[in-house]
PDB file of C-alpha atoms in Angstrom:
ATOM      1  CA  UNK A 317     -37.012 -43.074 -13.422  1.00 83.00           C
ATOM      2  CA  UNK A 318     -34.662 -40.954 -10.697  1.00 90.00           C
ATOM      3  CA  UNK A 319     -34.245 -41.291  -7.179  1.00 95.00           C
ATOM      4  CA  UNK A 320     -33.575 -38.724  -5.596  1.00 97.00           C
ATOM      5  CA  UNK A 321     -31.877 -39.394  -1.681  1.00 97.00           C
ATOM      6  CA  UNK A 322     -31.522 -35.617   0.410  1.00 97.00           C
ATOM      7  CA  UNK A 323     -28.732 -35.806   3.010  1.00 97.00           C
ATOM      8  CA  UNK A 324     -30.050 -35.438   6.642  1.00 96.00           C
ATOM      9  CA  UNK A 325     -30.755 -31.379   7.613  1.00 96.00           C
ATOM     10  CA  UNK A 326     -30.507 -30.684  10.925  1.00 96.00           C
ATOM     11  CA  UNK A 327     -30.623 -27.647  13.619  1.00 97.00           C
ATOM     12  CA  UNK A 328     -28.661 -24.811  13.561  1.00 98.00           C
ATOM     13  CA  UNK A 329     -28.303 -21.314  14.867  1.00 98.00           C
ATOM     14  CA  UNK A 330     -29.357 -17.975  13.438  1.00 98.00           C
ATOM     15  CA  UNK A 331     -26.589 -16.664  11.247  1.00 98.00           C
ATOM     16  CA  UNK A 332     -24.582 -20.272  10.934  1.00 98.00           C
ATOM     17  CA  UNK A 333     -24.382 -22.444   7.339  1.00 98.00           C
ATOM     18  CA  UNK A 334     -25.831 -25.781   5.990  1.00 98.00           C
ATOM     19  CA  UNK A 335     -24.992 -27.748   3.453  1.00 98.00           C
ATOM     20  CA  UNK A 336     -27.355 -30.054   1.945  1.00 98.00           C
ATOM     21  CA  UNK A 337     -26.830 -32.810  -0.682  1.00 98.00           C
ATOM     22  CA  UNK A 338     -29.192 -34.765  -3.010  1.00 98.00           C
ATOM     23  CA  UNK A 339     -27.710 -37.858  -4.481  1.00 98.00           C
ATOM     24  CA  UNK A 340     -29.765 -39.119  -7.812  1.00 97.00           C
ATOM     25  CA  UNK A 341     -29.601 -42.276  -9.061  1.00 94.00           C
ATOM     26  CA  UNK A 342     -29.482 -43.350 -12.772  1.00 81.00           C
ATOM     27  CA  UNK A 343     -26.301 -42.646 -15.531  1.00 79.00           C
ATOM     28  CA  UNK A 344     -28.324 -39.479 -17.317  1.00 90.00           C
ATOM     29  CA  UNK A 345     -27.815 -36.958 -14.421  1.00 93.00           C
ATOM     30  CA  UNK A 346     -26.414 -34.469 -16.276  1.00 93.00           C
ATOM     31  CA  UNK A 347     -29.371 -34.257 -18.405  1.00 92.00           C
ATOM     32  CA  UNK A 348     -31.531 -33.290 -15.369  1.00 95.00           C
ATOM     33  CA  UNK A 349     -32.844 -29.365 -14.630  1.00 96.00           C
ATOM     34  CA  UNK A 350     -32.056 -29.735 -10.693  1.00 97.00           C
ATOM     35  CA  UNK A 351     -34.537 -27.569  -7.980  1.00 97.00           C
ATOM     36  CA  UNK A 352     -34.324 -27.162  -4.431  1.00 98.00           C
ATOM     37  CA  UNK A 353     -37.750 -26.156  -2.943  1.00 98.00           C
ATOM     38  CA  UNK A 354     -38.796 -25.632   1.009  1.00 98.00           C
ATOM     39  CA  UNK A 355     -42.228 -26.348   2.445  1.00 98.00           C
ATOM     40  CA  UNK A 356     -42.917 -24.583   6.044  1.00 97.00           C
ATOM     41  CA  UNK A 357     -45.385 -25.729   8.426  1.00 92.00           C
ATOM     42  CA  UNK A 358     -48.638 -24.394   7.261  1.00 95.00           C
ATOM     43  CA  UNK A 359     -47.613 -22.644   3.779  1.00 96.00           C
ATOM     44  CA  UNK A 360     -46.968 -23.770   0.777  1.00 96.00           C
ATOM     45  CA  UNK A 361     -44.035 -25.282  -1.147  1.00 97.00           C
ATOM     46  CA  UNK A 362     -41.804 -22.690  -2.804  1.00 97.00           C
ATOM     47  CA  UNK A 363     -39.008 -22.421  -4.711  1.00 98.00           C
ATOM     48  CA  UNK A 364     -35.296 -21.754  -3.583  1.00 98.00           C
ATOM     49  CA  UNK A 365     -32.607 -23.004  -6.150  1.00 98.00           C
ATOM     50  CA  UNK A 366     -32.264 -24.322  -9.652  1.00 97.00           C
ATOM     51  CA  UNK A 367     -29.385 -25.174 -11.540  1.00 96.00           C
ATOM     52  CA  UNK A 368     -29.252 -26.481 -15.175  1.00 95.00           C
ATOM     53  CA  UNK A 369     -28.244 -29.688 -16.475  1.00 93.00           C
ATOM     54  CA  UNK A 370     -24.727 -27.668 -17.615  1.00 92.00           C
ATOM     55  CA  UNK A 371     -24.415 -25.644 -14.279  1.00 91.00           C
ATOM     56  CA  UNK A 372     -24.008 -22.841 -15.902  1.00 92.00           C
ATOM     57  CA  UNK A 373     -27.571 -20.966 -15.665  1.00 93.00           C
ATOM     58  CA  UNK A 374     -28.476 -20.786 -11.964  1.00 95.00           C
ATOM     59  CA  UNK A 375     -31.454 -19.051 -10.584  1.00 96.00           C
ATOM     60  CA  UNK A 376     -32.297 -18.269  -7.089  1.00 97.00           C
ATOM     61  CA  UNK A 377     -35.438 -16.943  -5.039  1.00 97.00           C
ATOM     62  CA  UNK A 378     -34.996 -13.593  -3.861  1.00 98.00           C
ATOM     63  CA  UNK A 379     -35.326 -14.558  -0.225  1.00 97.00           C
ATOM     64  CA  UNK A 380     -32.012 -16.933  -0.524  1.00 98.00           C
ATOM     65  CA  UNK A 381     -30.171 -14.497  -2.956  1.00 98.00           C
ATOM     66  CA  UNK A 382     -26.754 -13.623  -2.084  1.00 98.00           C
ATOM     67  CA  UNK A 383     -27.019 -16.232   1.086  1.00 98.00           C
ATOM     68  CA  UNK A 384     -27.414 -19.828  -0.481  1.00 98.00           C
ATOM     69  CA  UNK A 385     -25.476 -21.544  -3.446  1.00 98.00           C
ATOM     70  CA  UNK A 386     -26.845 -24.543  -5.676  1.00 98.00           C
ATOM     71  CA  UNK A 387     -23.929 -26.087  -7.248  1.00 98.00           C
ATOM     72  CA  UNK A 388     -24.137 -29.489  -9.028  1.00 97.00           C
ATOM     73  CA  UNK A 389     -21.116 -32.791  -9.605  1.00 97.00           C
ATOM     74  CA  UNK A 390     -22.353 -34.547 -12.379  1.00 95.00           C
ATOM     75  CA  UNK A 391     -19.532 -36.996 -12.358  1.00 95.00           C
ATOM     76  CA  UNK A 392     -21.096 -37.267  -8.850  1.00 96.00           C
ATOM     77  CA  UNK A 393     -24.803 -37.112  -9.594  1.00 97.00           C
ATOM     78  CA  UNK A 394     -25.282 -34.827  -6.979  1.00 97.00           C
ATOM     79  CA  UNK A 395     -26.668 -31.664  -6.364  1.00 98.00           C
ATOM     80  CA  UNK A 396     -25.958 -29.604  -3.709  1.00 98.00           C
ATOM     81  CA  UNK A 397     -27.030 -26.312  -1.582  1.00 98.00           C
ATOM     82  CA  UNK A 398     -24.593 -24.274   0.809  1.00 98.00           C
ATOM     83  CA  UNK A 399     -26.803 -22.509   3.211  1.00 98.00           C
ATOM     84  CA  UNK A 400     -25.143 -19.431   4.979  1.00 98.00           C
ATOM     85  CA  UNK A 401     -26.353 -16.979   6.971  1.00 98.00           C
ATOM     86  CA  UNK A 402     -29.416 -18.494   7.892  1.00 98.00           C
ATOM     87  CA  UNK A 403     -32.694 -16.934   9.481  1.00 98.00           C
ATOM     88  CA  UNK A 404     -35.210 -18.691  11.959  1.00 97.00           C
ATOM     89  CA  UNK A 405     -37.761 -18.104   8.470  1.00 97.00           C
ATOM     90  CA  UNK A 406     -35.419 -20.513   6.545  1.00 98.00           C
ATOM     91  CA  UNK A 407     -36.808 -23.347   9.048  1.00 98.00           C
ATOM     92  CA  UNK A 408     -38.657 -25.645   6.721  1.00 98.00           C
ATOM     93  CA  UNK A 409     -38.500 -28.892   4.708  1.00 98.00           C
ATOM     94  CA  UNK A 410     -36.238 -28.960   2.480  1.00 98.00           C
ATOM     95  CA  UNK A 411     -36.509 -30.781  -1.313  1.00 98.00           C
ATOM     96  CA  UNK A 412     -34.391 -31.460  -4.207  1.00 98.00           C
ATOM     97  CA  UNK A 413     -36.301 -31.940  -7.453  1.00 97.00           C
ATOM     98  CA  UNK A 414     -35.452 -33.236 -11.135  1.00 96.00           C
ATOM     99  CA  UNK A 415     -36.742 -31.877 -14.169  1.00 95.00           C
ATOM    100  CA  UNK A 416     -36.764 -34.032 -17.598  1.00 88.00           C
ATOM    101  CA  UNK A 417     -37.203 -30.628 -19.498  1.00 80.00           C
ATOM    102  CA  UNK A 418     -36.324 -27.352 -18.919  1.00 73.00           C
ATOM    103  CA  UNK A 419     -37.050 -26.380 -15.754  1.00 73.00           C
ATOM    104  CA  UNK A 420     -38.609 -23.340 -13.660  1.00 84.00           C
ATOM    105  CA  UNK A 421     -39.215 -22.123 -10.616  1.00 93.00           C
ATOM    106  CA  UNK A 422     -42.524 -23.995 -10.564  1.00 94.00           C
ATOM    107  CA  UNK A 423     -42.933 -26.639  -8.556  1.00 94.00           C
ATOM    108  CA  UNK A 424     -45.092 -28.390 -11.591  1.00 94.00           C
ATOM    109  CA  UNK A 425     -42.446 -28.462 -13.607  1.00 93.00           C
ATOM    110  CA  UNK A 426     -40.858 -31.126 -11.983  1.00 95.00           C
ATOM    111  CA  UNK A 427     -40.775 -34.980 -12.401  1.00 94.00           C
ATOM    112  CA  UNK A 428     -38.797 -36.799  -9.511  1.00 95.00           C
ATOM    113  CA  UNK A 429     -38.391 -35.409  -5.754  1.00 97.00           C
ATOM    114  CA  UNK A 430     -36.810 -36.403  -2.938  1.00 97.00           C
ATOM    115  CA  UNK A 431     -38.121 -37.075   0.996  1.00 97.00           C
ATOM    116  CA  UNK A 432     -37.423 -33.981   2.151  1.00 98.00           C
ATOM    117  CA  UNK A 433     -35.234 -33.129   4.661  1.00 98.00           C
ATOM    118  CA  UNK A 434     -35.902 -30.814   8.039  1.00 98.00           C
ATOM    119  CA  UNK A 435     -33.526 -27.793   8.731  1.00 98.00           C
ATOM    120  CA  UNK A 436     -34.597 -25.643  11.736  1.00 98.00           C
ATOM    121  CA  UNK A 437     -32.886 -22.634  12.274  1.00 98.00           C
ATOM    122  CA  UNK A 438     -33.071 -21.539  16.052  1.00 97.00           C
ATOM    123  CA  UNK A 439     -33.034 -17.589  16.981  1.00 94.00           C
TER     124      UNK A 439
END
């Protein structure tokens, strides 16, 4: 079983940076296919991040690409995502997810997720 704990989102303005954290509990971290997903009001949940249990294969949605960076500390069992240059249509919940195996950009994939977290991105 993992817990996974987001760090609080919050509001910022178009074009400024975020940086979320999800803290997991447990000693087998590194063993975990990590996902960061965001739900808006009225659509569904889709996928923005993942990161293997390595670090070294990364994938990203094509909306994010180029502006947001997953990056993992296993030491620290954390995963992370640096949010820059963010639109008003990043506004959304925001949730980190653990995979036992593998791992996709499906949210089915995916055993253990967090609370979610609220970023708002004002225009």
């Amino acid at each position: 079983q993992v817990q996974l704990v987001e760090s609080r989102g919050g509001l910022v303005q178009a074009g400024g940076s975020l940086r979320l954290s999800c803290a997991a509990s447990g000693r087998t971290f590194s063993r975990y296919y990590m996902g960061w997903f965001r739900q808006a009001p009225g659509k569904e949940r889709e996928f923005v991040a993942a990161i293997t249990g390595s670090g070294i294969t990364i994938s990203y949605a094509d909306s994010v690409k180029g502006r947001f960076t997953i990056s993992r500390t296993n030491a620290k069992n954390t995963v992370f995502l640096q949010m820059n240059s963010l639109k008003p249509e990043d506004t959304a919940v925001y949730y980190c997810a653990a995979a036992n195996v593998g791992g996709s950009r499906r949210s089915q994939d995916y055993d253990y997720w967090g609370q979610g977290t609220q970023v708002t991105v004002s225009s």
